[in-house]
Structures are given as C-alpha cells and as structure tokens.
Tab-separated table of C-alpha atoms in Angstrom:
chain	number	residue	atom	x	y	z
A	1	UNK	CA	-2.832	-47.073	14.018
A	2	UNK	CA	-3.513	-43.793	12.213
A	3	UNK	CA	-0.782	-43.083	9.668
A	4	UNK	CA	1.106	-39.790	9.283
A	5	UNK	CA	1.673	-38.255	5.834
A	6	UNK	CA	3.847	-35.224	5.045
A	7	UNK	CA	3.135	-32.889	2.141
A	8	UNK	CA	6.043	-30.850	0.790
A	9	UNK	CA	4.359	-28.312	-1.461
A	10	UNK	CA	3.271	-24.748	-2.123
A	11	UNK	CA	0.383	-22.884	-0.540
A	12	UNK	CA	-2.832	-22.000	-2.367
A	13	UNK	CA	-4.733	-19.340	-0.385
A	14	UNK	CA	-7.958	-20.166	-2.249
A	15	UNK	CA	-7.842	-23.652	-0.716
A	16	UNK	CA	-8.282	-25.726	-3.857
A	17	UNK	CA	-4.747	-26.899	-4.592
A	18	UNK	CA	-1.327	-27.154	-2.948
A	19	UNK	CA	-0.944	-27.977	0.712
A	20	UNK	CA	-4.514	-26.931	1.432
A	21	UNK	CA	-5.828	-29.585	-0.955
A	22	UNK	CA	-3.291	-32.091	0.344
A	23	UNK	CA	-4.334	-31.660	3.974
A	24	UNK	CA	-8.021	-31.931	3.066
A	25	UNK	CA	-7.310	-35.112	1.119
A	26	UNK	CA	-5.299	-36.637	3.961
A	27	UNK	CA	-8.165	-35.938	6.369
A	28	UNK	CA	-10.741	-37.384	3.965
A	29	UNK	CA	-8.645	-40.529	3.471
A	30	UNK	CA	-8.177	-41.118	7.199
A	31	UNK	CA	-4.537	-40.171	7.743
A	32	UNK	CA	-2.905	-37.415	9.809
A	33	UNK	CA	-1.577	-34.669	7.551
A	34	UNK	CA	1.513	-32.490	7.944
A	35	UNK	CA	2.963	-29.852	5.614
A	36	UNK	CA	6.312	-28.265	4.831
A	37	UNK	CA	5.764	-25.168	2.686
A	38	UNK	CA	8.009	-24.590	-0.327
A	39	UNK	CA	6.349	-21.468	-1.731
A	40	UNK	CA	3.581	-18.974	-1.139
A	41	UNK	CA	1.325	-18.116	-4.040
A	42	UNK	CA	-1.182	-15.345	-4.619
A	43	UNK	CA	-3.950	-17.097	-6.518
A	44	UNK	CA	-7.647	-17.749	-6.774
A	45	UNK	CA	-9.864	-19.806	-9.068
A	46	UNK	CA	-8.993	-17.524	-11.994
A	47	UNK	CA	-5.227	-17.869	-11.860
A	48	UNK	CA	-1.908	-17.184	-10.150
A	49	UNK	CA	-0.775	-13.570	-9.757
A	50	UNK	CA	2.364	-14.059	-7.674
A	51	UNK	CA	4.809	-16.586	-6.242
A	52	UNK	CA	7.254	-16.200	-3.344
A	53	UNK	CA	9.574	-19.170	-2.885
A	54	UNK	CA	10.739	-20.148	0.595
A	55	UNK	CA	14.523	-20.317	1.001
A	56	UNK	CA	15.905	-23.830	0.409
A	57	UNK	CA	17.493	-23.857	3.856
A	58	UNK	CA	14.210	-23.150	5.593
A	59	UNK	CA	12.393	-25.770	3.529
A	60	UNK	CA	15.055	-28.209	4.734
A	61	UNK	CA	14.575	-27.030	8.333
A	62	UNK	CA	10.829	-27.668	8.155
A	63	UNK	CA	11.244	-31.224	6.873
A	64	UNK	CA	14.000	-32.086	9.322
A	65	UNK	CA	11.886	-30.792	12.225
A	66	UNK	CA	9.131	-33.239	11.274
A	67	UNK	CA	11.419	-36.258	10.917
A	68	UNK	CA	13.218	-35.477	14.179
A	69	UNK	CA	10.000	-35.770	16.171
A	70	UNK	CA	7.259	-37.522	14.190
A	71	UNK	CA	6.956	-40.892	12.461
A	72	UNK	CA	6.417	-40.251	8.747
A	73	UNK	CA	4.609	-43.056	6.929
A	74	UNK	CA	4.597	-41.430	3.478
A	75	UNK	CA	5.585	-38.198	1.745
A	76	UNK	CA	3.848	-36.327	-1.059
A	77	UNK	CA	5.944	-33.779	-2.982
A	78	UNK	CA	4.129	-31.112	-4.973
A	79	UNK	CA	5.353	-27.651	-5.993
A	80	UNK	CA	9.147	-27.419	-5.743
A	81	UNK	CA	9.541	-23.964	-7.372
A	82	UNK	CA	13.296	-23.971	-8.056
A	83	UNK	CA	16.471	-26.049	-8.254
A	84	UNK	CA	17.702	-25.056	-4.799
A	85	UNK	CA	14.535	-26.353	-3.151
A	86	UNK	CA	14.682	-29.551	-5.215
A	87	UNK	CA	18.218	-30.229	-3.997
A	88	UNK	CA	17.302	-29.384	-0.394
A	89	UNK	CA	14.294	-31.708	-0.382
A	90	UNK	CA	16.298	-34.516	-1.980
A	91	UNK	CA	19.065	-34.078	0.556
A	92	UNK	CA	16.748	-34.551	3.522
A	93	UNK	CA	14.630	-37.352	2.068
A	94	UNK	CA	17.607	-39.394	0.907
A	95	UNK	CA	18.296	-40.090	4.584
A	96	UNK	CA	14.903	-41.847	4.850
A	97	UNK	CA	14.937	-44.412	2.022
A	98	UNK	CA	12.165	-46.630	3.425
A	99	UNK	CA	9.485	-43.916	3.422
A	100	UNK	CA	7.183	-44.060	0.348
A	101	UNK	CA	7.367	-40.868	-1.729
A	102	UNK	CA	4.768	-39.698	-4.254
A	103	UNK	CA	6.179	-37.003	-6.536
A	104	UNK	CA	3.652	-34.841	-8.378
A	105	UNK	CA	5.785	-32.623	-10.659
A	106	UNK	CA	3.776	-29.391	-10.407
A	107	UNK	CA	5.062	-27.301	-13.296
A	108	UNK	CA	2.159	-25.213	-14.618
A	109	UNK	CA	-0.965	-23.968	-12.839
A	110	UNK	CA	-4.454	-24.643	-14.220
A	111	UNK	CA	-4.546	-21.112	-15.643
A	112	UNK	CA	-1.183	-21.506	-17.406
A	113	UNK	CA	1.192	-19.803	-14.942
A	114	UNK	CA	4.625	-21.426	-14.574
A	115	UNK	CA	5.191	-22.879	-11.104
A	116	UNK	CA	8.621	-24.408	-11.709
A	117	UNK	CA	11.714	-22.463	-12.771
A	118	UNK	CA	13.292	-23.805	-16.002
A	119	UNK	CA	16.578	-24.644	-14.251
A	120	UNK	CA	14.718	-26.796	-11.744
A	121	UNK	CA	13.707	-29.478	-14.256
A	122	UNK	CA	17.199	-30.992	-14.292
A	123	UNK	CA	17.400	-30.973	-10.485
A	124	UNK	CA	13.959	-32.542	-10.308
A	125	UNK	CA	14.832	-35.350	-12.715
A	126	UNK	CA	18.312	-36.104	-11.375
A	127	UNK	CA	17.761	-35.650	-7.640
A	128	UNK	CA	14.090	-36.304	-6.842
A	129	UNK	CA	12.905	-38.794	-9.442
A	130	UNK	CA	15.313	-41.526	-8.245
A	131	UNK	CA	13.824	-41.208	-4.736
A	132	UNK	CA	10.186	-41.510	-5.829
A	133	UNK	CA	8.013	-44.507	-5.128
A	134	UNK	CA	5.557	-43.081	-7.653
A	135	UNK	CA	5.760	-40.198	-10.114
A	136	UNK	CA	2.368	-38.741	-11.143
A	137	UNK	CA	2.719	-36.344	-14.113
A	138	UNK	CA	-0.043	-35.236	-16.431
A	139	UNK	CA	0.643	-35.330	-20.180
A	140	UNK	CA	2.343	-31.893	-20.489
A	141	UNK	CA	4.449	-32.565	-17.380
A	142	UNK	CA	5.569	-35.977	-18.628
A	143	UNK	CA	6.571	-34.419	-21.943
A	144	UNK	CA	8.460	-31.585	-20.236
A	145	UNK	CA	10.405	-33.982	-18.014
A	146	UNK	CA	11.437	-35.997	-21.066
A	147	UNK	CA	11.983	-33.050	-23.411
A	148	UNK	CA	9.527	-34.586	-25.873
A	149	UNK	CA	6.230	-33.607	-27.546
A	150	UNK	CA	3.073	-34.200	-25.520
A	151	UNK	CA	1.697	-37.712	-26.013
A	152	UNK	CA	-1.403	-37.717	-28.213
A	153	UNK	CA	-2.588	-41.278	-27.683
A	154	UNK	CA	-2.317	-44.314	-25.420
A	155	UNK	CA	0.728	-45.652	-27.221
A	156	UNK	CA	2.564	-42.403	-26.596
A	157	UNK	CA	1.525	-42.401	-22.938
A	158	UNK	CA	2.758	-45.952	-22.472
A	159	UNK	CA	6.100	-45.193	-24.097
A	160	UNK	CA	6.658	-42.065	-22.018
A	161	UNK	CA	5.708	-43.827	-18.775
A	162	UNK	CA	8.293	-46.492	-19.529
A	163	UNK	CA	10.964	-43.915	-20.359
A	164	UNK	CA	10.264	-41.946	-17.189
A	165	UNK	CA	10.799	-45.079	-15.092
A	166	UNK	CA	14.356	-45.137	-16.438
A	167	UNK	CA	15.030	-41.975	-14.381
A	168	UNK	CA	14.632	-44.048	-11.219
A	169	UNK	CA	11.089	-43.900	-9.819
A	170	UNK	CA	9.712	-47.308	-8.827
A	171	UNK	CA	6.457	-46.548	-10.660
A	172	UNK	CA	5.050	-43.881	-12.960
A	173	UNK	CA	1.384	-42.917	-13.307
A	174	UNK	CA	0.753	-40.729	-16.355
A	175	UNK	CA	-2.633	-39.048	-16.177
A	176	UNK	CA	-4.551	-38.843	-19.441
A	177	UNK	CA	-6.981	-36.071	-18.641
A	178	UNK	CA	-5.569	-33.939	-21.474
A	179	UNK	CA	-6.303	-36.589	-24.123
A	180	UNK	CA	-9.075	-35.931	-26.617
A	181	UNK	CA	-12.173	-38.072	-26.186
A	182	UNK	CA	-14.841	-38.983	-23.679
A	183	UNK	CA	-12.638	-41.032	-21.376
A	184	UNK	CA	-9.827	-40.016	-19.045
A	185	UNK	CA	-7.415	-42.983	-18.975
A	186	UNK	CA	-4.301	-43.187	-16.786
A	187	UNK	CA	-1.436	-45.620	-17.286
A	188	UNK	CA	0.665	-47.057	-14.468
A	189	UNK	CA	4.152	-48.344	-15.261
A	190	UNK	CA	5.815	-50.601	-12.687
A	191	UNK	CA	8.485	-53.291	-12.751
A	192	UNK	CA	5.667	-55.706	-13.613
A	193	UNK	CA	4.636	-53.817	-16.745
A	194	UNK	CA	1.776	-51.482	-17.680
A	195	UNK	CA	-1.765	-51.260	-16.322
A	196	UNK	CA	-4.546	-48.949	-17.477
A	197	UNK	CA	-7.074	-47.277	-15.194
A	198	UNK	CA	-10.175	-46.045	-16.953
A	199	UNK	CA	-12.439	-43.180	-15.898
A	200	UNK	CA	-15.291	-41.271	-17.457
A	201	UNK	CA	-14.711	-37.611	-18.223
A	202	UNK	CA	-16.976	-35.501	-15.985
A	203	UNK	CA	-18.298	-32.277	-17.511
A	204	UNK	CA	-17.432	-29.566	-14.978
A	205	UNK	CA	-15.118	-26.539	-14.921
A	206	UNK	CA	-14.411	-27.222	-11.246
A	207	UNK	CA	-11.232	-29.270	-11.467
A	208	UNK	CA	-8.779	-27.003	-9.634
A	209	UNK	CA	-6.375	-29.119	-7.602
A	210	UNK	CA	-7.169	-32.500	-9.145
A	211	UNK	CA	-3.499	-33.405	-9.553
A	212	UNK	CA	-2.628	-32.407	-5.995
A	213	UNK	CA	-5.620	-34.299	-4.667
A	214	UNK	CA	-4.965	-37.501	-6.612
A	215	UNK	CA	-1.289	-37.671	-5.633
A	216	UNK	CA	-2.124	-36.983	-1.990
A	217	UNK	CA	-4.748	-39.722	-1.999
A	218	UNK	CA	-2.173	-42.126	-3.434
A	219	UNK	CA	0.307	-41.145	-0.696
A	220	UNK	CA	-2.359	-41.745	1.941
A	221	UNK	CA	-3.049	-45.229	0.598
A	222	UNK	CA	0.664	-46.097	0.415
A	223	UNK	CA	1.013	-44.954	4.030
A	224	UNK	CA	-1.761	-47.383	4.975
A	225	UNK	CA	0.135	-50.257	3.350
A	226	UNK	CA	-1.372	-50.464	-0.135
A	227	UNK	CA	0.784	-51.410	-3.109
A	228	UNK	CA	1.030	-49.151	-6.162
A	229	UNK	CA	-1.965	-50.653	-8.003
A	230	UNK	CA	-4.185	-50.682	-4.920
A	231	UNK	CA	-3.242	-47.095	-4.091
A	232	UNK	CA	-4.020	-45.838	-7.591
A	233	UNK	CA	-7.322	-47.715	-7.729
A	234	UNK	CA	-8.513	-46.266	-4.396
A	235	UNK	CA	-7.270	-42.765	-5.210
A	236	UNK	CA	-8.930	-42.792	-8.641
A	237	UNK	CA	-12.273	-43.732	-7.104
A	238	UNK	CA	-11.889	-40.947	-4.536
A	239	UNK	CA	-11.005	-38.231	-7.069
A	240	UNK	CA	-13.844	-39.302	-9.364
A	241	UNK	CA	-16.284	-38.741	-6.510
A	242	UNK	CA	-14.663	-35.422	-5.616
A	243	UNK	CA	-14.966	-34.146	-9.193
A	244	UNK	CA	-18.523	-35.428	-9.596
A	245	UNK	CA	-19.565	-33.515	-6.462
A	246	UNK	CA	-17.540	-30.370	-7.229
A	247	UNK	CA	-20.567	-28.416	-8.415
A	248	UNK	CA	-22.061	-28.665	-4.919
A	249	UNK	CA	-19.476	-26.069	-3.877
A	250	UNK	CA	-19.656	-22.374	-4.730
A	251	UNK	CA	-16.047	-21.165	-4.717
A	252	UNK	CA	-14.950	-18.412	-7.094
A	253	UNK	CA	-15.836	-17.670	-10.697
A	254	UNK	CA	-13.089	-19.620	-12.485
A	255	UNK	CA	-11.874	-23.192	-12.105
A	256	UNK	CA	-13.383	-24.104	-8.746
A	257	UNK	CA	-12.032	-26.826	-6.456
A	258	UNK	CA	-13.093	-30.447	-6.254
A	259	UNK	CA	-15.177	-31.520	-3.263
A	260	UNK	CA	-12.660	-33.219	-0.976
A	261	UNK	CA	-15.270	-34.130	1.612
A	262	UNK	CA	-17.974	-35.351	-0.755
A	263	UNK	CA	-18.377	-38.592	1.204
A	264	UNK	CA	-18.583	-36.807	4.572
A	265	UNK	CA	-20.647	-33.655	4.032
A	266	UNK	CA	-24.343	-33.501	3.205
A	267	UNK	CA	-25.179	-31.279	0.251
C-alpha cells in the first residue's frame, strides 16, 4: 500500500524549499504527498523578499479537509510563521494522536530572513513540540528554542538534544551542519539514549532546502513503518545523494536547490 504524507508548510516559488521541496521528496521516497499551505513567500536562490501568512482559520480548514477524506500516515510540519498558526495546527493534530509527526522548526531562511515571528516560539514549544514524534532543528534553531547559545561541539549538541526532549517530542534530531570541521554529524536523542549519524561535508553552495528535504524524507520513512533510527538513516543517505548531485542542476545564482530526483533522473 502506498502511504500518504501531509506537509504543513510555507510555499517557496523557486521550488527548492518549503512545500515544493516536501512534495518532491515525498515523490522520490515513494509516498503520496499532500500539502496545507501556511504562508506564501516571495523568494529565490538569493533570499526572501516577502512573506504573506495564511489566516490560522484557513490553515485549520485545509488540514481538516484532508483528515476528513484521506488517510494520513504521517505529517511533516515546516514553516509555521506565527503563534496563531501554531495554535491552529496543534488544535487539529491533537485529535489524531496516532499519526507520526516530524516537526522541522523553520525559523530563519538560508539567506538570513526571519520566517517565524518572535511570539511564535512559545506557541511552538508549548503546543507543537509535545505532539512531535521527531523534532529536527539545526544548531541555531535548537539554541533559539532553548534560549541558549548555539552549541559549538558534540557535547553541546548532545546536551541540547536531551533538553529539547523534555519539551515532549518522542525524539530529537539535532543537525550539525553548522559545526566547524570536515564532517557534518547529527545526533538523535530518543528514550533509549543518544546515537550519532556521521556524514561527510560536501563542498557545494547548492544546499537550499536541505532541512525541509531531510525532515520530509524522515516523515516518508515513518509513514512506511520505520522506527526513528531507521528513518533517520534512510533519510540521511537520501539527502547526501541529493546534495552530492546538486551541481547537476542549474537553478539561480545563489544557494541552489538539492537534486531531489538524483536517483531517478539521468544527468
């Protein structure tokens, strides 16, 4: 049976991040993708020039319409934009406690633009984190959620992953791409303890949408029945291939997208 996965996220008209990246990832990972849009952005590979948030009520209407008619095997949450949307999303999803939820706390775009209102952090941590099967912050996002300095080493990452689990998510994957050094290690915190996932750092400017893509790949694997470790392992292998093949694409003059269909398209 082909699984159905819902993305609740913002739109990226350049196609590299947001729901566009999520839907491409779902297709590449063999699941049927759906999307409820939380915000429209004006952006390209060089940055974000505008954001228009969807009203919380209409975000709620979109999600409810899906659940009323379609079996949802997993949910990926990306850009939330503001506190009202965070509360609306939490309100709907709390009625479906058995559906795996991957929460990627999109707070700042690759070019530095803020994608989450300051007042939304509290709503995110108190309403959405307790619902999450897996939280997938990068180092700055993990620090912002905790109100702490950005972790500078593996010990700091481990400690912050453990502290974030105290907010309620079943597991926390902190991504170490911002660490100095040749590697790009991620740490997964679950009820069973900590596990590290190693990856080589690939030299390319084309990394737009990596966070969206990784979290969507994890959601796809959870929908197919994988546990947290299996889902992260498969998703990490997929994103590594997508980044390695990113230079095959020619999209924009800034941070280009990863190659979501690297295993399916011929260069």
